[in-house]
XYZ file of C-alpha atoms in Angstrom:
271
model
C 127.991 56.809 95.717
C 126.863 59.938 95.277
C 126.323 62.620 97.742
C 124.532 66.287 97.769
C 126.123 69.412 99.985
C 124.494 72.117 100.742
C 126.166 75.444 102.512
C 124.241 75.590 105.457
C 126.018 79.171 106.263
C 128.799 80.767 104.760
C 129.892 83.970 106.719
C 131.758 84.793 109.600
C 131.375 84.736 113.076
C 129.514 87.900 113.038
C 127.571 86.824 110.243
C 126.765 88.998 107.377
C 124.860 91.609 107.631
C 127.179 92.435 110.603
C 125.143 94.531 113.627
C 125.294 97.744 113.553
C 127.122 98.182 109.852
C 125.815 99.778 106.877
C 128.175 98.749 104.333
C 128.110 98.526 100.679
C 127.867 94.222 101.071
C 125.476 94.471 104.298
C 123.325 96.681 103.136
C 122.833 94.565 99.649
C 122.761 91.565 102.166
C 119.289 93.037 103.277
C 118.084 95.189 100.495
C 115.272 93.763 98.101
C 117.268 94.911 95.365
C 120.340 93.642 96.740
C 122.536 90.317 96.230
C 121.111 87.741 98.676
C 124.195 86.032 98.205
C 125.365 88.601 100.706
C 123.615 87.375 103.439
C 125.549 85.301 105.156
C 124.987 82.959 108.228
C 127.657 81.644 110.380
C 129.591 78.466 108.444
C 128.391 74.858 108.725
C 127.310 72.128 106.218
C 124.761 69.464 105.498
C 125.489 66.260 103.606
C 122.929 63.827 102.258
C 123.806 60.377 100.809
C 122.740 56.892 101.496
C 119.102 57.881 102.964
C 121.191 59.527 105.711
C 122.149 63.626 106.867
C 124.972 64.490 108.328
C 125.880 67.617 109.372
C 129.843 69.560 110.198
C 128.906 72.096 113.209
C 125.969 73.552 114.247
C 126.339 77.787 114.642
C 123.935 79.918 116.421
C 121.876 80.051 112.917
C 121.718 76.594 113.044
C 117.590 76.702 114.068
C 117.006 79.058 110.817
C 119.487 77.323 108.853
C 117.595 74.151 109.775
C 113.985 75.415 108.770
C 115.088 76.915 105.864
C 116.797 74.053 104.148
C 113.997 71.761 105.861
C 116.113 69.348 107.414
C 113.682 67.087 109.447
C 116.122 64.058 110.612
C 120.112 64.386 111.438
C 122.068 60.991 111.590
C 125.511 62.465 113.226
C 127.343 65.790 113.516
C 131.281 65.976 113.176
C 132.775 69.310 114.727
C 135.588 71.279 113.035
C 136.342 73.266 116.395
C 134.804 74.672 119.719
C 134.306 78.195 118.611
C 130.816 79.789 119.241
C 129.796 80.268 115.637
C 130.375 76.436 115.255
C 128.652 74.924 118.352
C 126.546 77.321 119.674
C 123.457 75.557 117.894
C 124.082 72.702 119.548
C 121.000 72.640 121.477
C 118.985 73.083 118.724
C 119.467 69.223 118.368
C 117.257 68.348 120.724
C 113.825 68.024 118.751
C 115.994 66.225 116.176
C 117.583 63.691 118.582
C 113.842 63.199 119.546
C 113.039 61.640 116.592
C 115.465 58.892 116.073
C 116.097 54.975 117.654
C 118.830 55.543 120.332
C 121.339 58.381 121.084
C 122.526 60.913 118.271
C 126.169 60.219 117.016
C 128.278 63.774 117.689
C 132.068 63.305 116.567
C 134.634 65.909 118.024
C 138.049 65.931 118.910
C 138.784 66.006 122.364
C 139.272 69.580 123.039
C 135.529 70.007 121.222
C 134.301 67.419 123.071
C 135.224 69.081 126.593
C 133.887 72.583 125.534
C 130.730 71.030 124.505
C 130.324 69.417 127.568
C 131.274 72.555 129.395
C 128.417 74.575 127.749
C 125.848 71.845 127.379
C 126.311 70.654 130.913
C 123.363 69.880 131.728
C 123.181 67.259 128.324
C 125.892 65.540 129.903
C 125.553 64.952 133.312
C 124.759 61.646 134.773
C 123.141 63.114 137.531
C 120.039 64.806 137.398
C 119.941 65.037 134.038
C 118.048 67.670 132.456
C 115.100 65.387 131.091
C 114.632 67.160 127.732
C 117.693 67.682 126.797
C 119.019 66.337 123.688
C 119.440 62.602 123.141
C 123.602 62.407 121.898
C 126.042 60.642 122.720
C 129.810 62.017 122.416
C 132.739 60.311 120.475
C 136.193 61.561 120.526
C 137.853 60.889 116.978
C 141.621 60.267 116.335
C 143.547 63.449 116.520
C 146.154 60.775 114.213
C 146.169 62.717 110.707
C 143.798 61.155 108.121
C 142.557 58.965 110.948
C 138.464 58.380 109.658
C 135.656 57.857 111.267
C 132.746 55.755 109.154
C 129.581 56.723 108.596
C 126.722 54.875 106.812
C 129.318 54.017 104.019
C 131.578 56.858 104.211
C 134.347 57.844 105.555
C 135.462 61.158 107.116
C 139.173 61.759 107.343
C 140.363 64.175 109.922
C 142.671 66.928 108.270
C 144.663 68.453 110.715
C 144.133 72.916 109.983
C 145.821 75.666 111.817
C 143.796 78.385 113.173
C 145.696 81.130 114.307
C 147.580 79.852 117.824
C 145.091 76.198 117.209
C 144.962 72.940 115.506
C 141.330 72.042 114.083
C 140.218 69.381 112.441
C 139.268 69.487 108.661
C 137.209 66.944 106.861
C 138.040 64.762 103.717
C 134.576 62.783 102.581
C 135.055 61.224 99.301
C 136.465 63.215 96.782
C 135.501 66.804 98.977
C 137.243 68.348 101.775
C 136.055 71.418 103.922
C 138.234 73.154 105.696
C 136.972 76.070 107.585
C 138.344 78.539 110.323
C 142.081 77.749 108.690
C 145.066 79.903 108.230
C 147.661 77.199 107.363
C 147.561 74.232 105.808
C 150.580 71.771 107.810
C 152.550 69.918 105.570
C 151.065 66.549 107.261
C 147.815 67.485 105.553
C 148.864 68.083 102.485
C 149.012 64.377 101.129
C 145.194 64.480 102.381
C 144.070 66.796 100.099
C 145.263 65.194 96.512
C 143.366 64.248 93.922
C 140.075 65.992 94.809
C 136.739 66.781 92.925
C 135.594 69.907 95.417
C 138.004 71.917 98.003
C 136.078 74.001 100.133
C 138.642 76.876 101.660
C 138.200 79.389 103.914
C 138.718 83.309 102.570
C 137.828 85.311 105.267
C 138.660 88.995 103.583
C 141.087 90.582 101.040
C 143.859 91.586 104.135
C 145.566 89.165 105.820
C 144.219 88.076 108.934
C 146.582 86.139 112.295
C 143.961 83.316 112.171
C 142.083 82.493 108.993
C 143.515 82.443 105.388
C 142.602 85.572 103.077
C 141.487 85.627 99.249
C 144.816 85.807 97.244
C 146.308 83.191 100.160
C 143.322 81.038 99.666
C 143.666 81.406 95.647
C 147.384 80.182 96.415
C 146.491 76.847 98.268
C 143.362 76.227 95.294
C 146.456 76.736 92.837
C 148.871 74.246 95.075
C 146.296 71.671 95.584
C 144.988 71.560 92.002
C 141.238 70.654 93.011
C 138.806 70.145 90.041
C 136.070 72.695 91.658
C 136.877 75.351 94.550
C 134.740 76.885 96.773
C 135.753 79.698 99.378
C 133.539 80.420 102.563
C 133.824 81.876 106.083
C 133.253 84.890 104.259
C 133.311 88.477 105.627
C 131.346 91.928 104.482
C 134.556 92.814 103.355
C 133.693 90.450 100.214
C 131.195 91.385 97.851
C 129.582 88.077 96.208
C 129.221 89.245 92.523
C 132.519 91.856 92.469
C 134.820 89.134 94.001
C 133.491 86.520 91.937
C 134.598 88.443 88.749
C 138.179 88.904 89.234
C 138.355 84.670 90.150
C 139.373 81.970 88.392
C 136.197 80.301 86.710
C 137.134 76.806 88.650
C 136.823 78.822 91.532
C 133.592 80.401 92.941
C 132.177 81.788 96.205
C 129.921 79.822 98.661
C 126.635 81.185 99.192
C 123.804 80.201 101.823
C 121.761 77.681 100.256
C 123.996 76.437 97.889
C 124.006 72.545 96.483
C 127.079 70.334 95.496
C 127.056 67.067 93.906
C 130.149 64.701 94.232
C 130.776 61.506 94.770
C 131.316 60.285 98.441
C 132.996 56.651 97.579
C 132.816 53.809 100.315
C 136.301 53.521 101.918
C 137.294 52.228 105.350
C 138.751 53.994 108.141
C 143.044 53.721 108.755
């Protein structure tokens, strides 16, 4: 079966063009003779397969991101993490939610789950319930590595990902994985991520960083892992789309906003 992904957002959690910086890459970002593969939004993806869209996180450019790549019906969100730039469109569900039979899937692993129903409160409450707010109802996947979760016949495999002091949750669907926000890969994981058509990494900058992975690091795991196609996001200003690019592998290639995937997103059945 075969699926389309498209790079909702690809930056960091300032996004690029980063406020109040005039850089080479954030100036370009904005220039009309720049590379609008500079602009970046914060990081989330949409997949389509099987008449259905799902989406991993929803950033605070979720609203534009959604407009933009006119996405008029969602069918379940999965959550890497409870980090504003991944949750903070959250709300932005509602009119979405609206629109469908019943209550909005959201998967999330438990701490997620809590900080989304810290923020969104007033979504959750069974009191005096906000009466627009959005129409979702919470699930709590498996923390158990390469426990899945099916979906419309798929299924998404939780990859366990350090970030910095954390454990997230990475996604295997099909022959793709994403794996955003990391800056270790355990060695439980690691069996997970054989064998696959696209790898999406995160390469925050060209320095090393205490809580993402950085571009020769990234380069390292693409090299360990032995994907067929790589694709690095959760990309700074620091990284200029076209210079970058150049001195990479050809199997290898940045994320941009906007950009489409094809792979195939074979039936399986949860462990």
């Amino acid at each position: 079966m075969e699926a389309t992904l498209t790079f909702l957002g690809t930056g960091t959690s300032m996004g690029v063009p980063t406020l109040g910086c005039d850089c080479a890459v954030c100036t370009s970002a904005v220039s009309p003779h720049g590379d609008p593969r500079n602009r970046r939004t914060r990081p989330s993806l949409r997949l389509d397969y099987n008449h259905h869209t799902i989406l991993v996180d929803t950033g605070p450019d979720f609203h534009a991101q959604a407009i933009r790549e006119n996405i008029h019906r969602v069918d379940a969100v999965l959550y890497t993490h409870g980090h504003a730039d991944h949750v903070l469109g959250f709300d932005d569900l509602r009119p979405l939610s609206f629109r469908r039979n019943g209550n909005l899937p959201i998967y999330a692993d438990d701490a997620t789950a809590k900080t989304l129903e810290r923020i969104f409160e007033y979504t959750f409450r069974k009191e005096d319930r906000y009466p627009t707010s959005a129409r979702v109802e919470i699930h709590r996947i498996d923390p158990t590595p390469g426990s899945g979760v099916d979906l419309f016949g798929a299924c998404f495999r939780r990859v366990p990902v350090t970030h910095g002091r954390e454990q997230i949750t990475g996604y295997r669907f099909g022959n793709a994985a994403y794996l955003t926000d990391m800056s270790d890969i355990p060695a439980e994981s690691l069996p997970l991520l054989q064998n696959l058509d696209v790898l999406i990494l995160d390469a925050l900058r060209r320095d090393p960083h205490p809580s993402h992975s950085h571009l020769d690091k990234s380069v390292a795991l693409v090299e360990q892992l032995k994907p067929r196609r790589a694709f690095f996001t959760h990309m700074s200003h620091d990284l200029d789309h076209e210079a970058t690019e150049a001195d990479l592998p050809p199997h290898i290639r940045l994320a941009y906003d906007g950009l489409k995937l094809t792979f195939e997103i074979a039936p399986e059945t949860a462990a």
